[in-house]
């Protein structure tokens, strides 16, 4: 099957508004290449069809936000809130990401090949996030559903106020947040993690990771736990 030649959009000549309007009107199955993003904000947001979009360079905040169905690859770093509120599809950052990567995302796969800053996966609601490096403090804060995989280290307060999201970390965890505890790594979790790592094109051994989840002590208010609220 022949590979489609991507259509180029040069952001040194076109505005981000023009780019997003063009992508929103694009035919399903088409390929696009965005050049000279130069840290622009809101690049390739709100895509709702099966597109293949490659951004050649760094983006600012909310890159590939609200994505549905599209595959977006960012060949550089990403600012605050990359792939925020994503519903489906795949977003891959070949560099590092600033804070709140994948915030409130409901589905799809977010891959960050470098490091992610603070609050990676904050209030995640079903997304899968795989980080090749480290994550900053309060990652997976109030994570409700989905999986966060960290191939490096995690900062302070990992999984603070976690609900039912699962967190896998290969490296060290500086500290766990309120109601987050280490849990047994059973065969089902090793299998689940192997699938996630493969989807992210990672070669780590699932057996090298530890699993963290909610102790479920904060689901209901009790006086004994009042200091933790």
CSV table of N, CA and C in Angstrom, one decimal, residues 22-107:
chain,number,residue,atom,x,y,z
A,22,UNK,N,-8.3,24.3,8.8
A,22,UNK,CA,-8.0,23.3,7.7
A,22,UNK,C,-8.0,21.9,8.2
A,23,UNK,N,-7.5,21.6,9.4
A,23,UNK,CA,-7.5,20.2,9.9
A,23,UNK,C,-8.9,19.8,10.2
A,24,UNK,N,-9.7,20.7,10.7
A,24,UNK,CA,-11.1,20.3,11.1
A,24,UNK,C,-11.9,20.0,9.9
A,25,UNK,N,-11.5,20.5,8.7
A,25,UNK,CA,-12.2,20.3,7.5
A,25,UNK,C,-11.6,19.2,6.6
A,26,UNK,N,-10.5,18.6,7.1
A,26,UNK,CA,-9.7,17.7,6.3
A,26,UNK,C,-10.5,16.4,6.1
A,27,UNK,N,-10.2,15.7,5.0
A,27,UNK,CA,-10.8,14.4,4.8
A,27,UNK,C,-10.2,13.3,5.7
A,28,UNK,N,-11.0,12.4,6.2
A,28,UNK,CA,-10.4,11.3,7.0
A,28,UNK,C,-9.3,10.5,6.3
A,29,UNK,N,-8.3,10.1,7.0
A,29,UNK,CA,-7.2,9.3,6.4
A,29,UNK,C,-6.1,10.1,5.7
A,30,UNK,N,-6.2,11.4,5.8
A,30,UNK,CA,-5.2,12.2,5.2
A,30,UNK,C,-4.0,12.5,6.1
A,31,UNK,N,-2.9,12.9,5.6
A,31,UNK,CA,-1.7,13.1,6.4
A,31,UNK,C,-1.2,14.6,6.2
A,32,UNK,N,-0.7,15.1,7.3
A,32,UNK,CA,-0.4,16.5,7.4
A,32,UNK,C,0.9,16.7,8.1
A,33,UNK,N,1.7,17.7,7.6
A,33,UNK,CA,3.0,18.1,8.3
A,33,UNK,C,2.9,19.6,8.6
A,34,UNK,N,3.1,19.9,9.9
A,34,UNK,CA,3.1,21.3,10.3
A,34,UNK,C,4.6,21.7,10.5
A,35,UNK,N,5.0,22.7,9.8
A,35,UNK,CA,6.4,23.2,10.0
A,35,UNK,C,6.4,24.6,10.7
A,36,UNK,N,7.6,24.9,11.2
A,36,UNK,CA,7.8,26.1,11.9
A,36,UNK,C,6.8,26.5,13.0
A,37,UNK,N,6.5,25.5,13.9
A,37,UNK,CA,5.5,25.9,15.0
A,37,UNK,C,6.1,26.9,15.9
A,38,UNK,N,7.4,26.8,16.2
A,38,UNK,CA,8.1,27.8,17.0
A,38,UNK,C,7.4,28.1,18.3
A,39,UNK,N,6.9,27.0,19.0
A,39,UNK,CA,6.3,27.2,20.3
A,39,UNK,C,4.9,27.8,20.3
A,40,UNK,N,4.3,27.8,19.2
A,40,UNK,CA,2.9,28.4,19.1
A,40,UNK,C,1.9,27.6,20.0
A,41,UNK,N,1.0,28.3,20.5
A,41,UNK,CA,0.0,27.6,21.4
A,41,UNK,C,-1.2,27.1,20.6
A,42,UNK,N,-1.9,26.1,21.1
A,42,UNK,CA,-3.1,25.5,20.6
A,42,UNK,C,-2.9,24.9,19.2
A,43,UNK,N,-1.8,24.3,18.9
A,43,UNK,CA,-1.5,23.7,17.6
A,43,UNK,C,-2.3,22.4,17.6
A,44,UNK,N,-3.0,22.2,16.5
A,44,UNK,CA,-3.7,20.9,16.2
A,44,UNK,C,-4.7,20.5,17.3
A,45,UNK,N,-5.5,21.4,17.7
A,45,UNK,CA,-6.5,21.1,18.8
A,45,UNK,C,-7.8,20.8,18.2
A,46,UNK,N,-8.6,20.0,19.0
A,46,UNK,CA,-10.0,19.7,18.6
A,46,UNK,C,-10.2,18.9,17.4
A,47,UNK,N,-9.2,18.0,17.1
A,47,UNK,CA,-9.4,17.2,15.9
A,47,UNK,C,-10.3,16.0,16.2
A,48,UNK,N,-11.2,15.8,15.3
A,48,UNK,CA,-12.3,14.8,15.5
A,48,UNK,C,-12.4,13.7,14.4
A,49,UNK,N,-11.3,13.6,13.6
A,49,UNK,CA,-11.4,12.6,12.6
A,49,UNK,C,-10.0,11.9,12.5
A,50,UNK,N,-10.0,10.9,11.7
A,50,UNK,CA,-8.8,10.0,11.6
A,50,UNK,C,-7.8,10.7,10.7
A,51,UNK,N,-6.9,11.5,11.3
A,51,UNK,CA,-5.8,12.2,10.6
A,51,UNK,C,-4.5,11.8,11.1
A,52,UNK,N,-3.5,11.9,10.3
A,52,UNK,CA,-2.1,11.7,10.8
A,52,UNK,C,-1.4,13.1,10.7
A,53,UNK,N,-1.1,13.7,11.8
A,53,UNK,CA,-0.5,15.0,11.9
A,53,UNK,C,0.9,15.0,12.5
A,54,UNK,N,1.9,15.5,11.8
A,54,UNK,CA,3.2,15.6,12.4
A,54,UNK,C,3.6,17.0,12.5
A,55,UNK,N,4.0,17.4,13.7
A,55,UNK,CA,4.4,18.8,14.0
A,55,UNK,C,5.9,18.8,14.1
A,56,UNK,N,6.6,19.5,13.2
A,56,UNK,CA,8.0,19.5,13.2
A,56,UNK,C,8.6,20.6,14.0
A,57,UNK,N,8.6,20.4,15.3
A,57,UNK,CA,9.2,21.4,16.2
A,57,UNK,C,8.4,21.5,17.5
A,58,UNK,N,8.8,22.4,18.4
A,58,UNK,CA,8.1,22.5,19.7
A,58,UNK,C,6.8,23.3,19.6
A,59,UNK,N,5.9,23.0,20.6
A,59,UNK,CA,4.6,23.7,20.7
A,59,UNK,C,4.5,24.3,22.0
A,60,UNK,N,3.6,25.3,22.2
A,60,UNK,CA,3.3,25.9,23.4
A,60,UNK,C,2.3,25.2,24.2
A,61,UNK,N,1.4,25.9,24.9
A,61,UNK,CA,0.4,25.2,25.7
A,61,UNK,C,-0.7,24.6,24.9
A,62,UNK,N,-1.3,23.6,25.4
A,62,UNK,CA,-2.5,22.9,24.9
A,62,UNK,C,-2.3,22.3,23.5
A,63,UNK,N,-1.1,21.9,23.1
A,63,UNK,CA,-0.9,21.2,21.9
A,63,UNK,C,-1.7,20.0,21.8
A,64,UNK,N,-2.4,19.7,20.7
A,64,UNK,CA,-3.2,18.5,20.5
A,64,UNK,C,-4.3,18.3,21.5
A,65,UNK,N,-4.7,19.4,22.1
A,65,UNK,CA,-5.8,19.3,23.1
A,65,UNK,C,-7.1,18.8,22.5
A,66,UNK,N,-7.9,18.2,23.3
A,66,UNK,CA,-9.3,17.8,22.9
A,66,UNK,C,-9.2,16.8,21.7
A,67,UNK,N,-8.2,16.1,21.6
A,67,UNK,CA,-8.1,15.2,20.4
A,67,UNK,C,-9.1,14.0,20.4
A,68,UNK,N,-9.6,13.8,19.3
A,68,UNK,CA,-10.4,12.6,19.0
A,68,UNK,C,-10.0,11.9,17.7
A,69,UNK,N,-9.6,10.7,17.8
A,69,UNK,CA,-9.3,9.8,16.6
A,69,UNK,C,-8.0,10.1,16.0
A,70,UNK,N,-7.5,11.3,16.0
A,70,UNK,CA,-6.3,11.7,15.2
A,70,UNK,C,-5.0,11.1,15.9
A,71,UNK,N,-4.0,10.9,15.1
A,71,UNK,CA,-2.7,10.6,15.6
A,71,UNK,C,-1.8,11.9,15.4
A,72,UNK,N,-1.4,12.4,16.5
A,72,UNK,CA,-0.6,13.7,16.4
A,72,UNK,C,0.8,13.4,17.0
A,73,UNK,N,1.8,13.7,16.2
A,73,UNK,CA,3.2,13.5,16.7
A,73,UNK,C,3.9,14.9,16.7
A,74,UNK,N,4.5,15.2,17.9
A,74,UNK,CA,5.1,16.5,18.1
A,74,UNK,C,6.6,16.2,18.2
A,75,UNK,N,7.4,16.6,17.1
A,75,UNK,CA,8.8,16.4,17.1
A,75,UNK,C,9.5,17.5,17.8
A,76,UNK,N,9.4,17.6,19.1
A,76,UNK,CA,9.9,18.6,20.0
A,76,UNK,C,9.3,18.6,21.4
A,77,UNK,N,9.5,19.6,22.1
A,77,UNK,CA,8.9,19.7,23.5
A,77,UNK,C,7.5,20.3,23.4
A,78,UNK,N,6.8,20.1,24.4
A,78,UNK,CA,5.4,20.6,24.5
A,78,UNK,C,5.2,21.4,25.8
A,79,UNK,N,4.4,22.5,25.7
A,79,UNK,CA,4.1,23.3,26.9
A,79,UNK,C,3.0,22.7,27.7
A,80,UNK,N,2.5,23.6,28.6
A,80,UNK,CA,1.5,23.2,29.5
A,80,UNK,C,0.3,22.5,28.9
A,81,UNK,N,-0.3,21.5,29.4
A,81,UNK,CA,-1.5,20.9,29.0
A,81,UNK,C,-1.6,20.2,27.7
A,82,UNK,N,-0.4,19.6,27.3
A,82,UNK,CA,-0.5,18.9,26.0
A,82,UNK,C,-1.5,17.7,26.1
A,83,UNK,N,-2.3,17.6,25.1
A,83,UNK,CA,-3.3,16.5,25.0
A,83,UNK,C,-4.4,16.6,26.1
A,84,UNK,N,-4.6,17.8,26.7
A,84,UNK,CA,-5.6,18.0,27.7
A,84,UNK,C,-7.0,17.6,27.2
A,85,UNK,N,-7.7,17.0,28.0
A,85,UNK,CA,-9.1,16.6,27.7
A,85,UNK,C,-9.2,15.7,26.4
A,86,UNK,N,-8.2,15.0,26.1
A,86,UNK,CA,-8.2,14.1,24.9
A,86,UNK,C,-9.2,13.0,25.2
A,87,UNK,N,-9.9,12.6,24.1
A,87,UNK,CA,-10.9,11.6,24.2
A,87,UNK,C,-10.5,10.3,23.6
A,88,UNK,N,-9.7,10.3,22.5
A,88,UNK,CA,-9.3,9.1,21.8
A,88,UNK,C,-8.1,9.5,20.9
A,89,UNK,N,-7.6,8.5,20.2
A,89,UNK,CA,-6.5,8.7,19.3
A,89,UNK,C,-5.2,8.6,20.0
A,90,UNK,N,-4.1,9.1,19.4
A,90,UNK,CA,-2.8,9.0,20.0
A,90,UNK,C,-2.0,10.3,19.8
A,91,UNK,N,-1.4,10.8,20.9
A,91,UNK,CA,-0.6,12.0,20.9
A,91,UNK,C,0.8,11.5,21.4
A,92,UNK,N,1.8,11.8,20.6
A,92,UNK,CA,3.2,11.4,20.9
A,92,UNK,C,4.1,12.7,20.9
A,93,UNK,N,4.8,12.9,22.1
A,93,UNK,CA,5.7,14.0,22.2
A,93,UNK,C,7.1,13.4,22.2
A,94,UNK,N,7.9,13.7,21.2
A,94,UNK,CA,9.2,13.1,21.1
A,94,UNK,C,10.3,13.9,22.0
A,95,UNK,N,9.8,14.9,22.6
A,95,UNK,CA,10.7,15.6,23.6
A,95,UNK,C,10.1,15.5,25.0
A,96,UNK,N,10.2,16.6,25.8
A,96,UNK,CA,9.6,16.6,27.1
A,96,UNK,C,8.4,17.5,27.1
A,97,UNK,N,7.6,17.3,28.2
A,97,UNK,CA,6.4,18.1,28.3
A,97,UNK,C,6.3,18.9,29.6
A,98,UNK,N,5.7,20.0,29.6
A,98,UNK,CA,5.6,20.9,30.8
A,98,UNK,C,4.4,20.3,31.6
A,99,UNK,N,4.0,21.1,32.6
A,99,UNK,CA,3.0,20.6,33.6
A,99,UNK,C,1.7,20.3,33.0
A,100,UNK,N,0.9,19.4,33.7
A,100,UNK,CA,-0.5,19.1,33.4
A,100,UNK,C,-0.6,18.4,32.1
A,101,UNK,N,0.3,17.6,31.7
A,101,UNK,CA,0.2,16.8,30.5
A,101,UNK,C,-1.0,15.8,30.6
A,102,UNK,N,-1.8,15.7,29.6
A,102,UNK,CA,-3.0,14.8,29.7
A,102,UNK,C,-4.0,15.2,30.7
A,103,UNK,N,-4.1,16.4,31.1
A,103,UNK,CA,-5.0,16.8,32.2
A,103,UNK,C,-6.5,16.5,31.8
A,104,UNK,N,-7.2,15.8,32.6
A,104,UNK,CA,-8.6,15.5,32.5
A,104,UNK,C,-8.9,14.6,31.3
A,105,UNK,N,-7.9,14.0,30.7
A,105,UNK,CA,-8.2,13.3,29.4
A,105,UNK,C,-9.0,12.0,29.7
A,106,UNK,N,-9.9,11.7,28.8
A,106,UNK,CA,-10.9,10.6,29.0
A,106,UNK,C,-10.5,9.3,28.3
A,107,UNK,N,-9.6,9.4,27.3
A,107,UNK,CA,-9.2,8.2,26.6
A,107,UNK,C,-8.1,8.4,25.6
